[in-house]
Short mmCIF file of C-alpha atoms and ligand atoms in Angstrom, two decimals:
data_model
loop_
_atom_site.label_atom_id
_atom_site.label_comp_id
_atom_site.label_asym_id
_atom_site.label_seq_id
_atom_site.Cartn_x
_atom_site.Cartn_y
_atom_site.Cartn_z
CA MET A 26 53.84 27.95 23.54
CA ASP A 27 57.02 29.74 22.42
CA LEU A 28 57.70 29.85 18.68
CA LEU A 29 60.81 27.84 17.75
CA LEU A 30 62.63 28.73 14.53
CA GLY A 31 66.15 28.27 13.19
CA VAL A 32 68.56 28.13 10.27
CA MET A 33 70.44 25.00 9.18
CA GLY A 34 73.73 25.18 7.28
CA ASP A 35 77.40 24.18 7.24
CA PRO A 36 79.07 26.43 8.29
CA ILE A 37 76.44 28.50 10.10
CA VAL A 38 78.30 30.78 12.51
CA GLN A 39 78.50 33.59 9.88
CA SER A 40 74.73 33.66 9.25
CA LYS A 41 73.02 36.98 9.93
CA SER A 42 69.56 35.32 9.95
CA PRO A 43 69.42 34.70 13.74
CA VAL A 44 70.07 38.35 14.61
CA MET A 45 67.61 39.57 11.94
CA HIS A 46 64.79 37.20 12.90
CA GLY A 47 65.45 37.70 16.62
CA ALA A 48 64.87 41.43 16.16
CA ALA A 49 61.75 40.74 14.07
CA LEU A 50 60.23 38.46 16.74
CA ARG A 51 60.83 41.10 19.41
CA ALA A 52 59.30 43.82 17.22
CA LEU A 53 56.20 41.68 16.69
CA GLY A 54 55.97 40.88 20.42
CA ILE A 55 56.21 37.13 19.72
CA GLN A 56 57.73 34.93 22.45
CA GLY A 57 60.21 32.58 20.86
CA ALA A 58 63.68 32.02 19.48
CA TYR A 59 65.45 31.70 16.11
CA VAL A 60 68.63 29.67 16.52
CA PRO A 61 71.65 28.80 14.32
CA LEU A 62 71.88 25.03 13.76
CA HIS A 63 75.14 23.55 12.47
CA ILE A 64 74.01 20.52 10.45
CA ARG A 65 76.39 18.46 8.32
CA GLY A 66 75.38 16.68 5.10
CA GLY A 67 74.85 13.22 6.59
CA GLN A 68 72.66 14.63 9.38
CA LEU A 69 70.01 16.29 7.24
CA GLY A 70 67.37 13.52 7.49
CA GLU A 71 67.70 13.34 11.28
CA ALA A 72 67.64 17.15 11.46
CA MET A 73 64.32 17.28 9.62
CA GLN A 74 62.91 14.60 11.92
CA ALA A 75 64.11 16.72 14.87
CA VAL A 76 62.16 19.69 13.51
CA ARG A 77 59.01 17.57 13.99
CA THR A 78 60.05 16.02 17.33
CA LEU A 79 61.16 19.27 18.93
CA GLY A 80 58.17 21.19 17.60
CA PHE A 81 60.00 23.79 15.51
CA ARG A 82 57.47 25.86 13.56
CA GLY A 83 60.02 26.10 10.75
CA VAL A 84 63.58 26.54 9.63
CA ASN A 85 65.57 28.28 6.94
CA VAL A 86 67.98 26.07 5.03
CA THR A 87 71.19 27.49 3.64
CA ILE A 88 74.43 26.43 1.89
CA PRO A 89 75.09 23.55 1.22
CA HIS A 90 71.69 21.94 1.97
CA LYS A 91 69.20 23.80 -0.25
CA VAL A 92 68.87 20.98 -2.80
CA ALA A 93 69.56 17.92 -0.62
CA VAL A 94 66.88 18.85 1.94
CA MET A 95 64.11 18.35 -0.62
CA GLU A 96 64.07 14.55 -0.25
CA TYR A 97 63.29 14.82 3.49
CA LEU A 98 60.17 16.98 3.11
CA ASP A 99 56.53 15.92 2.79
CA LYS A 100 55.48 18.59 0.28
CA LEU A 101 57.07 21.16 -2.03
CA ASP A 102 55.51 24.50 -2.85
CA GLU A 103 55.53 25.60 -6.53
CA SER A 104 58.29 28.12 -5.71
CA ALA A 105 60.62 25.28 -4.66
CA VAL A 106 59.70 23.09 -7.63
CA ALA A 107 60.38 25.94 -10.10
CA VAL A 108 63.83 26.63 -8.66
CA GLY A 109 64.77 23.07 -7.67
CA ALA A 110 65.88 24.19 -4.20
CA VAL A 111 64.38 24.99 -0.78
CA ASN A 112 65.40 27.76 1.63
CA THR A 113 62.36 27.73 3.93
CA VAL A 114 60.59 24.82 5.65
CA VAL A 115 57.21 25.19 7.36
CA ASN A 116 56.10 22.57 9.91
CA ASP A 117 52.30 22.14 10.08
CA ASN A 118 51.77 19.61 12.89
CA GLY A 119 54.53 17.32 11.60
CA VAL A 120 53.92 17.88 7.88
CA LEU A 121 56.97 19.64 6.41
CA THR A 122 56.53 21.86 3.33
CA GLY A 123 59.48 23.38 1.42
CA TYR A 124 59.38 26.85 -0.13
CA ASN A 125 61.91 28.99 -1.96
CA THR A 126 61.74 32.67 -1.02
CA ASP A 127 65.13 33.77 -2.47
CA GLY A 128 63.96 34.70 -5.98
CA ILE A 129 60.65 36.26 -4.93
CA GLY A 130 62.49 38.08 -2.12
CA TYR A 131 64.90 39.55 -4.64
CA VAL A 132 62.14 40.66 -7.02
CA ARG A 133 60.11 42.21 -4.15
CA SER A 134 63.20 44.18 -3.20
CA LEU A 135 63.99 45.26 -6.78
CA LYS A 136 60.41 46.45 -7.30
CA ALA A 137 60.22 48.22 -3.93
CA GLU A 138 63.60 49.94 -4.23
CA ALA A 139 64.46 50.44 -7.93
CA VAL A 140 61.98 49.48 -10.70
CA GLY A 141 58.26 49.47 -9.85
CA ASP A 142 57.25 47.53 -12.97
CA LEU A 143 59.50 44.96 -14.63
CA SER A 144 57.15 44.09 -17.51
CA GLY A 145 58.68 44.82 -20.91
CA THR A 146 62.18 45.39 -19.52
CA ARG A 147 65.40 43.89 -20.91
CA ILE A 148 67.50 42.29 -18.16
CA LEU A 149 71.10 41.07 -18.17
CA VAL A 150 71.86 38.56 -15.41
CA LEU A 151 75.57 38.05 -14.64
CA GLY A 152 76.22 34.55 -13.26
CA ALA A 153 74.48 31.19 -13.51
CA GLY A 154 74.89 29.68 -10.03
CA GLY A 155 72.33 28.79 -7.35
CA ALA A 156 71.19 32.36 -6.73
CA ALA A 157 70.75 33.09 -10.46
CA ARG A 158 68.39 30.10 -10.74
CA GLY A 159 65.89 31.51 -8.25
CA ILE A 160 66.20 35.00 -9.61
CA VAL A 161 65.66 34.12 -13.27
CA SER A 162 62.64 32.02 -12.30
CA ALA A 163 61.10 34.90 -10.30
CA LEU A 164 61.99 37.55 -12.93
CA LEU A 165 60.19 35.63 -15.67
CA LEU A 166 56.94 35.80 -13.66
CA GLU A 167 57.14 39.61 -14.12
CA LYS A 168 56.94 39.32 -17.94
CA PRO A 169 60.18 41.08 -18.98
CA GLU A 170 60.79 41.45 -22.72
CA ALA A 171 64.07 39.55 -22.51
CA VAL A 172 66.42 37.96 -19.98
CA VAL A 173 70.02 37.26 -21.03
CA ILE A 174 72.18 35.18 -18.68
CA ALA A 175 75.95 35.75 -19.06
CA ASN A 176 78.39 33.51 -17.22
CA ARG A 177 82.15 32.94 -17.07
CA THR A 178 81.38 29.31 -17.94
CA ALA A 179 79.12 29.92 -20.95
CA ASP A 180 77.71 26.37 -21.02
CA LYS A 181 76.17 26.85 -17.59
CA ALA A 182 74.41 30.01 -18.79
CA GLY A 183 73.00 28.06 -21.75
CA GLU A 184 71.81 25.23 -19.49
CA LEU A 185 70.07 27.61 -17.09
CA ALA A 186 68.38 29.46 -19.97
CA GLY A 187 67.25 26.11 -21.40
CA LEU A 188 65.64 25.20 -18.08
CA TYR A 189 63.33 28.24 -18.22
CA SER A 190 62.87 28.64 -21.98
CA SER A 191 59.18 27.68 -21.77
CA LYS A 192 58.54 30.52 -19.26
CA GLY A 193 59.74 33.46 -21.39
CA ASN A 194 62.39 34.93 -23.69
CA VAL A 195 65.58 33.79 -21.94
CA THR A 196 68.97 33.07 -23.50
CA GLY A 197 72.48 32.27 -22.26
CA THR A 198 75.89 33.54 -23.33
CA GLY A 199 79.51 33.89 -22.22
CA MET A 200 80.62 36.81 -20.03
CA ALA A 201 82.96 37.97 -22.83
CA ASP A 202 79.94 38.67 -25.10
CA ILE A 203 78.24 41.28 -22.93
CA SER A 204 79.94 44.27 -24.57
CA GLY A 205 77.86 43.62 -27.69
CA ILE A 206 74.48 43.43 -25.93
CA ILE A 207 74.57 45.64 -22.85
CA ARG A 208 73.57 48.86 -24.65
CA SER A 209 70.10 47.45 -25.27
CA MET A 210 69.66 46.39 -21.63
CA ASP A 211 67.62 48.29 -19.00
CA ILE A 212 68.81 46.35 -15.95
CA VAL A 213 72.01 44.45 -15.11
CA ILE A 214 72.02 42.13 -12.10
CA ASN A 215 75.20 40.70 -10.58
CA THR A 216 74.48 37.25 -9.13
CA THR A 217 78.14 36.19 -9.10
CA SER A 218 80.17 36.29 -5.89
CA VAL A 219 82.67 38.72 -7.46
CA GLY A 220 83.04 41.83 -5.28
CA MET A 221 81.96 40.17 -2.04
CA PHE A 222 83.88 40.59 1.23
CA PRO A 223 86.88 40.00 1.61
CA TYR A 224 87.55 41.09 -2.02
CA PRO A 225 85.53 44.33 -2.26
CA ASP A 226 87.72 45.81 -5.06
CA GLU A 227 86.75 43.17 -7.60
CA MET A 228 84.05 43.61 -10.26
CA PRO A 229 82.30 41.03 -12.45
CA MET A 230 82.39 43.29 -15.55
CA ASP A 231 84.03 46.39 -17.02
CA PRO A 232 82.05 49.32 -15.50
CA ASP A 233 82.66 51.44 -18.62
CA LEU A 234 80.06 49.24 -20.33
CA LEU A 235 77.35 50.59 -18.00
CA HIS A 236 75.23 53.42 -19.41
CA GLU A 237 73.49 56.36 -17.76
CA GLY A 238 69.95 55.63 -16.58
CA MET A 239 70.27 51.86 -16.47
CA VAL A 240 69.58 49.98 -13.24
CA VAL A 241 72.60 48.20 -11.74
CA SER A 242 71.69 45.65 -9.10
CA ASP A 243 73.95 43.46 -6.98
CA LEU A 244 72.93 40.49 -4.82
CA ILE A 245 75.92 41.02 -2.58
CA TYR A 246 75.15 42.85 0.69
CA ASN A 247 78.59 42.64 2.31
CA PRO A 248 79.78 45.27 1.48
CA LEU A 249 76.41 47.06 1.41
CA GLU A 250 77.57 48.96 -1.68
CA THR A 251 79.85 46.92 -3.95
CA ARG A 252 82.45 48.51 -6.20
CA LEU A 253 80.23 47.69 -9.21
CA LEU A 254 77.45 49.80 -7.65
CA THR A 255 79.82 52.65 -6.80
CA GLU A 256 81.11 52.69 -10.38
CA GLY A 257 77.53 52.54 -11.69
CA ARG A 258 76.51 55.47 -9.48
CA LYS A 259 79.43 57.52 -10.89
CA ARG A 260 78.13 56.80 -14.41
CA GLY A 261 74.58 57.95 -13.68
CA CYS A 262 73.02 54.50 -13.10
CA ILE A 263 70.26 53.72 -10.60
CA ILE A 264 71.84 51.38 -8.09
CA HIS A 265 70.28 48.59 -6.00
CA GLY A 266 72.15 46.49 -3.40
CA GLY A 267 71.57 42.96 -2.07
CA LEU A 268 70.43 43.85 1.45
CA GLY A 269 66.78 44.08 0.39
CA MET A 270 66.89 40.56 -1.02
CA PHE A 271 68.19 39.20 2.26
CA VAL A 272 65.53 41.11 4.21
CA TYR A 273 62.63 40.07 1.95
CA GLN A 274 63.58 36.38 1.63
CA GLY A 275 63.48 36.37 5.44
CA ALA A 276 60.28 38.42 5.50
CA TYR A 277 58.42 35.91 3.32
CA ALA A 278 59.66 33.05 5.55
CA LEU A 279 58.55 34.84 8.73
CA GLU A 280 55.17 35.60 7.17
CA TYR A 281 54.70 31.88 6.29
CA TRP A 282 55.61 30.84 9.86
CA THR A 283 53.62 33.45 11.78
CA GLY A 284 50.88 34.69 9.43
CA GLN A 285 51.89 38.23 10.41
CA THR A 286 53.38 41.01 8.26
CA ALA A 287 57.15 41.05 8.76
CA PRO A 288 58.69 44.25 10.24
CA THR A 289 61.01 44.74 7.26
CA GLU A 290 62.45 48.11 8.36
CA VAL A 291 63.50 46.68 11.74
CA MET A 292 65.03 43.69 9.95
CA ARG A 293 66.92 45.93 7.50
CA GLN A 294 68.25 48.24 10.22
CA THR A 295 69.39 45.26 12.31
CA ILE A 296 71.59 44.01 9.47
CA ILE A 297 72.96 47.49 8.74
CA ASP A 298 73.90 47.85 12.42
CA CYS A 299 75.42 44.40 12.37
CA LEU A 300 77.56 45.18 9.31
CA GLY A 301 78.46 48.58 10.74
CA GLY A 302 77.44 50.42 7.57
CA SER A 303 74.82 52.78 6.24
CA ALA A 304 71.86 52.00 3.99
CA GLY A 305 72.84 51.41 0.36
P1 NAP B 9 77.34 29.88 -6.71
O1 NAP B 9 76.22 28.91 -6.93
O2 NAP B 9 78.64 29.37 -6.20
O3 NAP B 9 77.58 30.64 -8.14
C1 NAP B 9 78.64 31.54 -8.27
C2 NAP B 9 78.54 32.26 -9.63
O4 NAP B 9 79.58 33.26 -9.64
C3 NAP B 9 78.77 31.37 -10.84
O5 NAP B 9 78.02 31.87 -11.93
C4 NAP B 9 80.27 31.56 -11.11
O6 NAP B 9 80.65 31.34 -12.46
C5 NAP B 9 80.45 33.01 -10.77
N1 NAP B 9 81.81 33.35 -10.40
C6 NAP B 9 82.46 32.99 -9.27
N2 NAP B 9 83.72 33.50 -9.28
C7 NAP B 9 83.86 34.18 -10.44
C8 NAP B 9 84.91 34.94 -11.04
N3 NAP B 9 86.08 35.08 -10.42
N4 NAP B 9 84.70 35.52 -12.24
C9 NAP B 9 83.50 35.39 -12.87
N5 NAP B 9 82.46 34.69 -12.36
C10 NAP B 9 82.64 34.09 -11.16
O7 NAP B 9 76.92 31.03 -5.69
P2 NAP B 9 75.44 31.58 -5.39
O8 NAP B 9 74.84 30.79 -4.28
O9 NAP B 9 74.71 31.69 -6.68
O10 NAP B 9 75.75 33.04 -4.79
C11 NAP B 9 76.23 34.08 -5.63
C12 NAP B 9 76.26 35.40 -4.89
O11 NAP B 9 74.95 35.80 -4.52
C13 NAP B 9 77.08 35.40 -3.59
O12 NAP B 9 77.84 36.60 -3.55
C14 NAP B 9 76.04 35.42 -2.50
O13 NAP B 9 76.49 36.09 -1.34
C15 NAP B 9 74.93 36.23 -3.17
N6 NAP B 9 73.62 35.92 -2.57
C16 NAP B 9 72.98 36.94 -1.93
C17 NAP B 9 71.76 36.68 -1.33
C18 NAP B 9 71.03 37.80 -0.61
O14 NAP B 9 70.14 37.48 0.19
N7 NAP B 9 71.33 39.04 -0.89
C19 NAP B 9 71.17 35.40 -1.41
C20 NAP B 9 71.86 34.38 -2.11
C21 NAP B 9 73.10 34.66 -2.68
P3 NAP B 9 81.11 29.88 -13.01
O15 NAP B 9 79.84 29.12 -13.26
O16 NAP B 9 81.86 30.17 -14.25
O17 NAP B 9 81.94 29.25 -11.92
#
């Protein structure tokens, strides 16, 4: 039987997941399809029932359904419980299990492309939104020395840090305070949406605060190299873009659905071709 997969969101037309997973299925020689599914808020329960009825092996879930979908699932993996959101659903003969592969996808990418070992490092996370949640949770599993979350709305940084305080040394602060702490940081990660298409000239922080040798990472992958990364490169930083996170969150999902190793290079190249850029 053909493998049925998809991605549910609102809107969904912009999603690059169908093209990436379509290429991955072809590369693996698997007969099947990965389709975009435009699901509105009130339809989520019926959509999950349809996953069972239509025999989908699984779906990705994206904005704005990552939290709301949890109540329609039969089981939650630890990764979803830790983050409080689901981006991947696996259907085992009608039993739906929710996973979160965003944070672990990001960390797999950071380790593969920039810093092999995160233990003992000092990490500054800019932003305290949905993506930061998954990332902080996954970073703490790597035993860093310290994680500092800095956000425009300082209270949200404090709340997020409080959520994970039992898992490691994590604190929250306002974005205005980073000038006093960044010198002691090894890695800075932008999880805000500042610098994303269609505003590629914007930056979430003053790049003159970056120092030579530090790792500057950005979750944004459109553009493939954000202005923050370009400015970091000019100042002798090691730079790391968001494309790997997108590829690896999808790779984990595909591996859960198929049991096969995902063709990550094919997936990466497909997105680069789609964005009309070069690897960053
Ligand atoms: P979100 O929940 O809406 O959070 C947005 C964050 O950005 C908040 O911390 C917000 O601060 C901050 N922010 C927004 N505008 C700002 C501004 N003008 N100045 C300073 N801070 C600002 O969004 P999200 O889901 O976490 O996504 C964040 C980014 O991650 C997006 O660019 C998204 O594309 C990217 N992302 C990439 C991947 C990938 O696979 N590579 C996956 C997920 C997300 P306040 O709290 O003060 O509003």
